[in-house]
Coordinates of C-alpha atoms and ligand atoms in Angstrom, one line a residue:
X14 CA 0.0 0.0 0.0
X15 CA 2.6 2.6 0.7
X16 CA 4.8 1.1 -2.6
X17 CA 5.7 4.7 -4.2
X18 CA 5.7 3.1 -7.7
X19 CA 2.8 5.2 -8.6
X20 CA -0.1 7.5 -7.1
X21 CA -2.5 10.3 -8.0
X22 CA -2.7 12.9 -5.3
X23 CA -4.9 15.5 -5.1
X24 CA -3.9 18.0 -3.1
X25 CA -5.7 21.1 -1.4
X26 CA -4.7 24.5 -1.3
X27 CA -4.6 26.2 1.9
X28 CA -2.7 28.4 4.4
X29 CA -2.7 27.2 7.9
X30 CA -1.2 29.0 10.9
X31 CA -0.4 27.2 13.9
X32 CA 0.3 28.9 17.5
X33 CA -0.7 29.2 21.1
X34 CA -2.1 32.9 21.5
X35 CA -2.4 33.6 17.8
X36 CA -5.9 34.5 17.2
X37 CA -5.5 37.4 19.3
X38 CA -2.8 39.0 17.2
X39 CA -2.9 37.8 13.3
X40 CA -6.8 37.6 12.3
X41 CA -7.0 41.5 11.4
X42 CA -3.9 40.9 9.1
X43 CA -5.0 37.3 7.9
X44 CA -8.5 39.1 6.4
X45 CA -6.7 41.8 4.5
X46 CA -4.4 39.3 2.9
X47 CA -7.4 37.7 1.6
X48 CA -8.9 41.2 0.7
X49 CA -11.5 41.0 2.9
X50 CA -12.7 44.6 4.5
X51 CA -16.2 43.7 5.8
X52 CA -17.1 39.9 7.3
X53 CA -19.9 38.1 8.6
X54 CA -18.0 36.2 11.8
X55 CA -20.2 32.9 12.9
X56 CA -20.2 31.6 16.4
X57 CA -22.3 29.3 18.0
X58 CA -23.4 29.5 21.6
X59 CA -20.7 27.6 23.8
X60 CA -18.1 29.8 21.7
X61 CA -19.7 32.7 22.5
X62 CA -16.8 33.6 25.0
X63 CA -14.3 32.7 22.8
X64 CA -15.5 34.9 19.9
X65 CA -16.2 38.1 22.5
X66 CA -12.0 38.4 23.1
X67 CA -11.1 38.3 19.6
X68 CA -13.9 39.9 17.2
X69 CA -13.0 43.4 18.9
X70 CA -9.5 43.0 17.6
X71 CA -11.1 43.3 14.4
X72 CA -13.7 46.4 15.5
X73 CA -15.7 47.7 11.9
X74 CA -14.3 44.5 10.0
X75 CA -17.1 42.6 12.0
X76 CA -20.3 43.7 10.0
X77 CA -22.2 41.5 12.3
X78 CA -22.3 38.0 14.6
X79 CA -23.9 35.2 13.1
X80 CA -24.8 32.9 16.2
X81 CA -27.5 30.7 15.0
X82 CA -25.5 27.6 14.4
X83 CA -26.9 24.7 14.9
X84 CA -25.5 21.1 14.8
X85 CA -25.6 19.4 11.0
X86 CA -26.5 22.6 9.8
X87 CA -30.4 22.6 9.6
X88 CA -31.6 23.9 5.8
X89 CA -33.4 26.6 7.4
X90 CA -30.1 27.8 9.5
X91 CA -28.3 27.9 5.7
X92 CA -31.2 30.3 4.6
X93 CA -30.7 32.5 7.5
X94 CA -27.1 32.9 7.3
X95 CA -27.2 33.5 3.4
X96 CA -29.7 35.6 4.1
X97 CA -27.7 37.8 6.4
X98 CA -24.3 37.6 4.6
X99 CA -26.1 39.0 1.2
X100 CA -28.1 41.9 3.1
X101 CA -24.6 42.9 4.9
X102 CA -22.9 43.1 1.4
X103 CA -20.1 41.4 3.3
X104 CA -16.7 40.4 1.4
X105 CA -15.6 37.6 3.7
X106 CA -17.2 35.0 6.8
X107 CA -15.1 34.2 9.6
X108 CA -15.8 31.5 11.4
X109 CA -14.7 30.7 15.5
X110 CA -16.1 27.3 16.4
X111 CA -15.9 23.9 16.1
X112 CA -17.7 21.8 13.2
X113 CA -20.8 23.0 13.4
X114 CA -19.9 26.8 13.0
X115 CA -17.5 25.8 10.0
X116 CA -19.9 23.9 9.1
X117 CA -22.2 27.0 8.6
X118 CA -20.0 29.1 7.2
X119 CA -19.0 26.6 4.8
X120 CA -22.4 26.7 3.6
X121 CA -22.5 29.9 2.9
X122 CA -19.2 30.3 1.2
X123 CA -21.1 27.6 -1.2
X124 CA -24.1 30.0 -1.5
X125 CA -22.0 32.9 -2.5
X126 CA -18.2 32.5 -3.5
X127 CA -17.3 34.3 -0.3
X128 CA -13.8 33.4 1.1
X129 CA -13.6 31.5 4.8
X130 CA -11.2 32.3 7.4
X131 CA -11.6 29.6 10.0
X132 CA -10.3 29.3 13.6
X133 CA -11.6 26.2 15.0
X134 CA -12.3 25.4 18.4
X135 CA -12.5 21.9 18.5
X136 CA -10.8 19.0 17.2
X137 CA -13.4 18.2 14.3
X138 CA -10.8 19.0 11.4
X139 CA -13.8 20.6 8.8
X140 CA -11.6 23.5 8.8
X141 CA -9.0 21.7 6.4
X142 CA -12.2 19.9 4.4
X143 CA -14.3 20.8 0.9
X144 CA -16.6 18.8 2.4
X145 CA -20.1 20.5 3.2
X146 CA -23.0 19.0 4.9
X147 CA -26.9 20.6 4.7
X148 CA -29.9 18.9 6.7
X149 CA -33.1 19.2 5.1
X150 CA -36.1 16.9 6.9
X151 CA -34.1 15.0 9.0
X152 CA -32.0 14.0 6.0
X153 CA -28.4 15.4 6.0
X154 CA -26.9 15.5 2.5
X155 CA -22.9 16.2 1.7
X156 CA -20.9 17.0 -0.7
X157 CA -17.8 18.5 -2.4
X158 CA -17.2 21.8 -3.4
X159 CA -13.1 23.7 -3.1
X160 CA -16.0 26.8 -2.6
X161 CA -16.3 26.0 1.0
X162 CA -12.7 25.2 1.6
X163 CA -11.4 27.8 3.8
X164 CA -8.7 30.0 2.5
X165 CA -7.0 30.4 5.7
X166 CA -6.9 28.5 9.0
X167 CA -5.9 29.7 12.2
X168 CA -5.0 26.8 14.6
X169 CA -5.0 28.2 18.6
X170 CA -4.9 25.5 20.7
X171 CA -5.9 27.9 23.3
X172 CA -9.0 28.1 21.9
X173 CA -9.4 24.7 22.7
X174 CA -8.4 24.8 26.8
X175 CA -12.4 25.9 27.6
X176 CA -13.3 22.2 25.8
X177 CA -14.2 20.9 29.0
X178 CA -12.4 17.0 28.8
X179 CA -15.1 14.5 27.6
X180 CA -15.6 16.6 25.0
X181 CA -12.1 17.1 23.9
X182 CA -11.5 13.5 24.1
X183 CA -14.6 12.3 22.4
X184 CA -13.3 15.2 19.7
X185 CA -9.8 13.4 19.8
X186 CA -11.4 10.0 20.0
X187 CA -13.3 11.1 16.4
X188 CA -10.1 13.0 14.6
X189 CA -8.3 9.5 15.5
X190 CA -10.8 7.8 13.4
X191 CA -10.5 10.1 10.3
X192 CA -7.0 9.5 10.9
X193 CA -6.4 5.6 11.4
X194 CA -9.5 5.2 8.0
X195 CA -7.8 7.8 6.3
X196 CA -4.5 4.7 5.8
X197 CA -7.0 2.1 3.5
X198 CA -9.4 4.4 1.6
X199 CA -9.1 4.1 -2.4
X200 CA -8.1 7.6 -2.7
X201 CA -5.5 7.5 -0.2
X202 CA -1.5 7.6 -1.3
X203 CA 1.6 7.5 0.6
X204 CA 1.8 11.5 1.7
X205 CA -2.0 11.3 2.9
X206 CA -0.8 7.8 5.0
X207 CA 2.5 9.9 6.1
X208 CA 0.2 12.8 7.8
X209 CA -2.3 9.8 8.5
X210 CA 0.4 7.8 10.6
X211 CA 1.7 11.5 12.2
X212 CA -1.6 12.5 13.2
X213 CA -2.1 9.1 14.8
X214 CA 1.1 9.7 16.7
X215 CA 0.2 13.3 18.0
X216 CA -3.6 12.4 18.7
X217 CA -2.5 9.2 20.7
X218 CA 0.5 11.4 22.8
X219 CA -2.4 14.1 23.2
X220 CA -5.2 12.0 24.5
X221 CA -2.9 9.8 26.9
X222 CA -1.4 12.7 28.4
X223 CA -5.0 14.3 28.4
X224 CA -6.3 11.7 30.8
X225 CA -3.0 11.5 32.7
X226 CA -3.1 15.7 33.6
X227 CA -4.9 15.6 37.2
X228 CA -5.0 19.4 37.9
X229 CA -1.9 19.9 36.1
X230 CA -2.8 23.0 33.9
X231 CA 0.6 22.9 31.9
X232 CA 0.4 19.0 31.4
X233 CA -3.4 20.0 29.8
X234 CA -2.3 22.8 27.8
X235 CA 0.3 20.1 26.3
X236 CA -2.2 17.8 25.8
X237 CA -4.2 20.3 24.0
X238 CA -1.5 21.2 21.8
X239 CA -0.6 17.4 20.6
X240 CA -4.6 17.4 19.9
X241 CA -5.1 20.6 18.0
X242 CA -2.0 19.6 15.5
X243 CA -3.5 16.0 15.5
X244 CA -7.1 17.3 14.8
X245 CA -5.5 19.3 12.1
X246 CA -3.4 16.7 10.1
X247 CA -6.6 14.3 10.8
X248 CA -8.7 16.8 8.9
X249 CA -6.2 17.1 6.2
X250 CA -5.8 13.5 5.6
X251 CA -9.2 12.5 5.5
X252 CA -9.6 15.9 2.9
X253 CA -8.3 13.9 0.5
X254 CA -8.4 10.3 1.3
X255 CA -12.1 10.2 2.8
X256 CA -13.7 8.0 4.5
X257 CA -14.7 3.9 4.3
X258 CA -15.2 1.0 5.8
X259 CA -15.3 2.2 9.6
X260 CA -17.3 5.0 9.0
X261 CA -19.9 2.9 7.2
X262 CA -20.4 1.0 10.0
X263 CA -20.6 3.8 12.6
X264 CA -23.0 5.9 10.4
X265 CA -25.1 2.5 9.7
X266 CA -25.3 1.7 13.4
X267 CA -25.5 5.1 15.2
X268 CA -28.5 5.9 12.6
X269 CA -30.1 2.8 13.2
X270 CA -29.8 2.3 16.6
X271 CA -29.3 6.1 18.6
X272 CA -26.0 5.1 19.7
X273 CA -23.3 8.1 20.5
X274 CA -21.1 9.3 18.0
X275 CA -18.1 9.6 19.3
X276 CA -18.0 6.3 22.0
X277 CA -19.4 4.6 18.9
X278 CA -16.9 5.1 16.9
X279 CA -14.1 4.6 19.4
X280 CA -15.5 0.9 19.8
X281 CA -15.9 0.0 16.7
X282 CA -12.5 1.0 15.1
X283 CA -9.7 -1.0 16.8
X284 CA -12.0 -4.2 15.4
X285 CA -12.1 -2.6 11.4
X286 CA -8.3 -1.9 11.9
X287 CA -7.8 -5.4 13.5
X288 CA -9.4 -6.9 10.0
X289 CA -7.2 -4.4 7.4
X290 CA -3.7 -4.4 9.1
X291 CA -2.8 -7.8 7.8
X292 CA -3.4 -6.0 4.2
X293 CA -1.6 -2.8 5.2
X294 CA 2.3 -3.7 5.2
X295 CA 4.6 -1.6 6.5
X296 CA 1.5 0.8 7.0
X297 CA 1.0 -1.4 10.0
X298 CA 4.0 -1.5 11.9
X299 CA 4.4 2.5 11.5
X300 CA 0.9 2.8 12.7
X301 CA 1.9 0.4 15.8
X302 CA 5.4 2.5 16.2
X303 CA 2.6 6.0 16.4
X304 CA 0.2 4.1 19.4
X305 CA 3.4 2.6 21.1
X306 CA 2.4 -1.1 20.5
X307 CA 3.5 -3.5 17.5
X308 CA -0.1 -4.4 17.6
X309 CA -1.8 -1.7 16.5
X310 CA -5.5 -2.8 17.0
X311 CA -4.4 -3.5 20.4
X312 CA -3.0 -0.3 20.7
X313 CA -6.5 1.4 20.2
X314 CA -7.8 -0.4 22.2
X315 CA -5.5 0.5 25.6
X316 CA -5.7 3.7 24.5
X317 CA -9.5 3.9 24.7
X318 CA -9.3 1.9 28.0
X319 CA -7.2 4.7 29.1
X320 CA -9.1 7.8 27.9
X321 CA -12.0 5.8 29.4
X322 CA -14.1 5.2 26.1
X323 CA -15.5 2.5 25.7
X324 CA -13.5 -0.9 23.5
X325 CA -16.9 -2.8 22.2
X326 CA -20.3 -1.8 21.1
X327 CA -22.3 -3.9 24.3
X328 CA -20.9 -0.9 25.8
X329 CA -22.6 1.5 24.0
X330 CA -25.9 0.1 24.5
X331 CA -26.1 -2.3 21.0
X332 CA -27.6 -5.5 21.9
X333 CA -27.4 -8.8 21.0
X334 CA -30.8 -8.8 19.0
X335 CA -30.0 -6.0 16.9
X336 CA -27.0 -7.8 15.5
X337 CA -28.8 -9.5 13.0
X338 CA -30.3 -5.9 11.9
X339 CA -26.6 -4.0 12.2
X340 CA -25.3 -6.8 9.7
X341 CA -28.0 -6.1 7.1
X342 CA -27.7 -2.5 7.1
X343 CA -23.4 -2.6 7.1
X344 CA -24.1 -5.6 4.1
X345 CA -26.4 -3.2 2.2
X346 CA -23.3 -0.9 1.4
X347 CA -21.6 -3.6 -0.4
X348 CA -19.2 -3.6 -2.4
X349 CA -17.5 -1.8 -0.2
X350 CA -14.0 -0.6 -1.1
X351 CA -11.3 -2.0 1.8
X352 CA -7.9 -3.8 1.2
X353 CA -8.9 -6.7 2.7
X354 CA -12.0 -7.7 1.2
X355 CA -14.8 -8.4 2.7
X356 CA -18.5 -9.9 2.2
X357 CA -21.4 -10.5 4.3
X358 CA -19.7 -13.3 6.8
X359 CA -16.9 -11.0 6.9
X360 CA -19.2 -8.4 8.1
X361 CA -21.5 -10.5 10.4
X362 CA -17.8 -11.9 12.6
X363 CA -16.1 -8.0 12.6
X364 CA -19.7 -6.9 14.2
X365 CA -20.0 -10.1 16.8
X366 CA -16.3 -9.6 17.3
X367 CA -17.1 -5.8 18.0
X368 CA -19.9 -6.0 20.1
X369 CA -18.2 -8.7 22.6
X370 CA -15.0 -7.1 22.5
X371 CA -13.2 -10.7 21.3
X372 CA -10.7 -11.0 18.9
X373 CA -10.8 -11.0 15.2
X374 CA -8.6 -12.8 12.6
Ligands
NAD16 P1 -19.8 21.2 17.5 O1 -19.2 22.2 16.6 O2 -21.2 20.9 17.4 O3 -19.5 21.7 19.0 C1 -20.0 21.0 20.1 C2 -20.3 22.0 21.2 O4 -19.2 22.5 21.8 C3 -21.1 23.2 20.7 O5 -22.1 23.5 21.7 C4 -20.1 24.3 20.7 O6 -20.6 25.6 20.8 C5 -19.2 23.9 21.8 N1 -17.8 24.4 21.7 C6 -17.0 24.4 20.6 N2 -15.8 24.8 20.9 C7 -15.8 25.0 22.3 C8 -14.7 25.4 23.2 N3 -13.5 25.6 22.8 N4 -15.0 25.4 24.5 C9 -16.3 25.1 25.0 N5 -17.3 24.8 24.1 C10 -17.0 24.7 22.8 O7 -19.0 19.8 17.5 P2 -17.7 19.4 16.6 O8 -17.4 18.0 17.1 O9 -16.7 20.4 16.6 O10 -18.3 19.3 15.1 C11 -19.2 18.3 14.8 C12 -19.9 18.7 13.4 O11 -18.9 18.9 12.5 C13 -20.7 17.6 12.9 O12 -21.9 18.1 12.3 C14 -19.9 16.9 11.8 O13 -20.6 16.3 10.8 C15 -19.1 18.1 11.3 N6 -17.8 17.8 10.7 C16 -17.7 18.1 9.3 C17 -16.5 17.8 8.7 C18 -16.4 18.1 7.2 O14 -15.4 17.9 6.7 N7 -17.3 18.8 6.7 C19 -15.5 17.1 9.4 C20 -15.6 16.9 10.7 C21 -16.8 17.2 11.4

């Protein structure tokens, strides 16, 4: 898989800055480099704090505060903000929040051409994605568009120390699994598997160390740093590789049966990488080398014992009887693209093996 005999990689343009502290200073400067002189900022509610130090830096560049986010960005939400960007006559959004704000603005920028400058707040990684998502009846639809690609991202981890800890690790937990999928995906090619491997390696130092801080505010602040660069090259590598197998699975099951996003995810994905790393080659031993054990299914899985997520889906409330059900729906996505292949038995034993927590060969 990582043979560099030949590959086609699309790569994504972008300017990224990266440093504790530098929201407050660079945003005025950032806008003007992209020519912006009048923005609609977006921030949901819990960033509300976050946006109130730094839009003032900005003072008239602010036309207005966008704050109606909502999660999976609700068609009606999309209106509003359109809406409000065309009656400002603004030249640029600026969005401060996690995926749900870039989310927003994303959907905007697709609306009307308008450049993004993103400063995320989370670990979701949308920032670094042409990836949009729209909710109309219940039914989220997503697609691609280099429209809604923000120009410019401003990585604080700062911005992040407010995250109060579940949430930051479930956001961790999540970036991990864009990260570890991002290694078998047919798009993906040896530099996305190198930021892949490294993301794996600063998520994994990040999250440990995380769960290991007590009341040690520097030993957090470190932890926060490993995530937010993580979270970043997460984002970055599933930009362009996407998504497959694993995510198939979690979106089949947490749809299906109401179970939560991020704990789903962390149980189901040491089992998927458990089944591909005998097809991944030296792609596997690197990835074991990033979570500090030559296994690296096993290493997931100690690593979610330590952040205290949960290592099979009986703990995330699937039951035996819905088994059955979760193996039709992940069967219905066949053919399913995945280095190892796989049909329905191969399906039906990684979801027992999931669900118990036993071991898959
Ligand atoms: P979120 O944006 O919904 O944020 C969760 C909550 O945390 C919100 O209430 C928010 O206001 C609050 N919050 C954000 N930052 C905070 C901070 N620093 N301190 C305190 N509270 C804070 O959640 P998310 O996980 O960042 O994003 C999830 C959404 O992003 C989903 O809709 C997902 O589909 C989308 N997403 C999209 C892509 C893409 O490429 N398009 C990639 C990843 C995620």
């Amino acid at each position: 898989m990582t043979a560099m005999t030949s590959f086609v990689y699309d790569a994504l343009p972008g300017r990224i800055l990266f440093g504790e502290g530098l929201a407050g200073t660079v945003l005025a400067d950032e806008l003007a480099r992209l020519g912006c002189t009048r923005v609609l900022a977006f921030a949901g509610e819990g960033e509300r704090d976050i946006a109130a130090r730094l839009l003032p830096t900005l003072g008239d560049v602010v036309a207005d505060v966008f704050t109606g986010v909502r999660m999976h960005v609700p068609a009606e939400v999309a209106v509003a903000a359109t809406a409000r960007a065309r009656e400002l006559g603004v030249d640029g959004l600026l969005s401060v929040g996690g995926g749900s704000t870039t989310g927003t603005a994303k959907i905007v920028a697709r609306e009307t051409g308008l450049p993004v400058l993103a400063v995320p707040t989370t670990y979701a990684g949308s920032e670094v994605t042409p990836v949009w998502g729209l909710t109309t009846d219940s039914r989220k639809e997503t697609g691609r568009d280099l429209a809604v690609l923000p120009r410019t991202v401003v990585y604080d981890p700062e911005l992040t120390w407010s995250l109060p800890r579940p949430m930051a690790v479930a956001s961790g937990l999540n970036a991990m699994a864009h990260s570890v999928e991002a290694l078998w995906t047919e798009a993906a090619n040896p530099v996305t598997s190198s930021l892949a491997v490294e993301s794996v390696r600063a998520l994994a130092q990040g999250l440990r160390a995380l769960a290991d801080a007590g009341d040690d505010e520097v030993a957090d602040r470190a932890a926060r740093r490993d995530l937010t660069y993580g979270a970043y090259l997460a984002g970055s590598c599933f930009a362009v590789a996407g998504s497959g197998l694993h995510h198939k699975i979690c979106h089949a099951l947490g749809g299906a049966f109401d179970l939560p996003h991020a704990e789903t995810h962390a149980a189901v994905l040491p089992y998927v990488l458990a089944y591909n790393a005998p097809a991944l080659g030296d792609l596997a031993d690197r990835l074991g080398a990033a979570l500090g054990d030559p296994d690296p299914a096993r290493g997931l899985r100690t690593l979610a014992a330590h952040v205290g997520a949960p290592s099979r889906l009986a703990d995330v409330g699937l039951r035996d009887d819905q088994l059955a059900e979760a193996v039709d729906l992940v069967a219905a996505k066949l053919p399913i693209h995945n280095p190892r292949p796989l049909g329905r038995d191969e399906i039906a034993a990684l979801l027992a093996a999931a669900l118990h927590g036993t071991e898959i060969r």
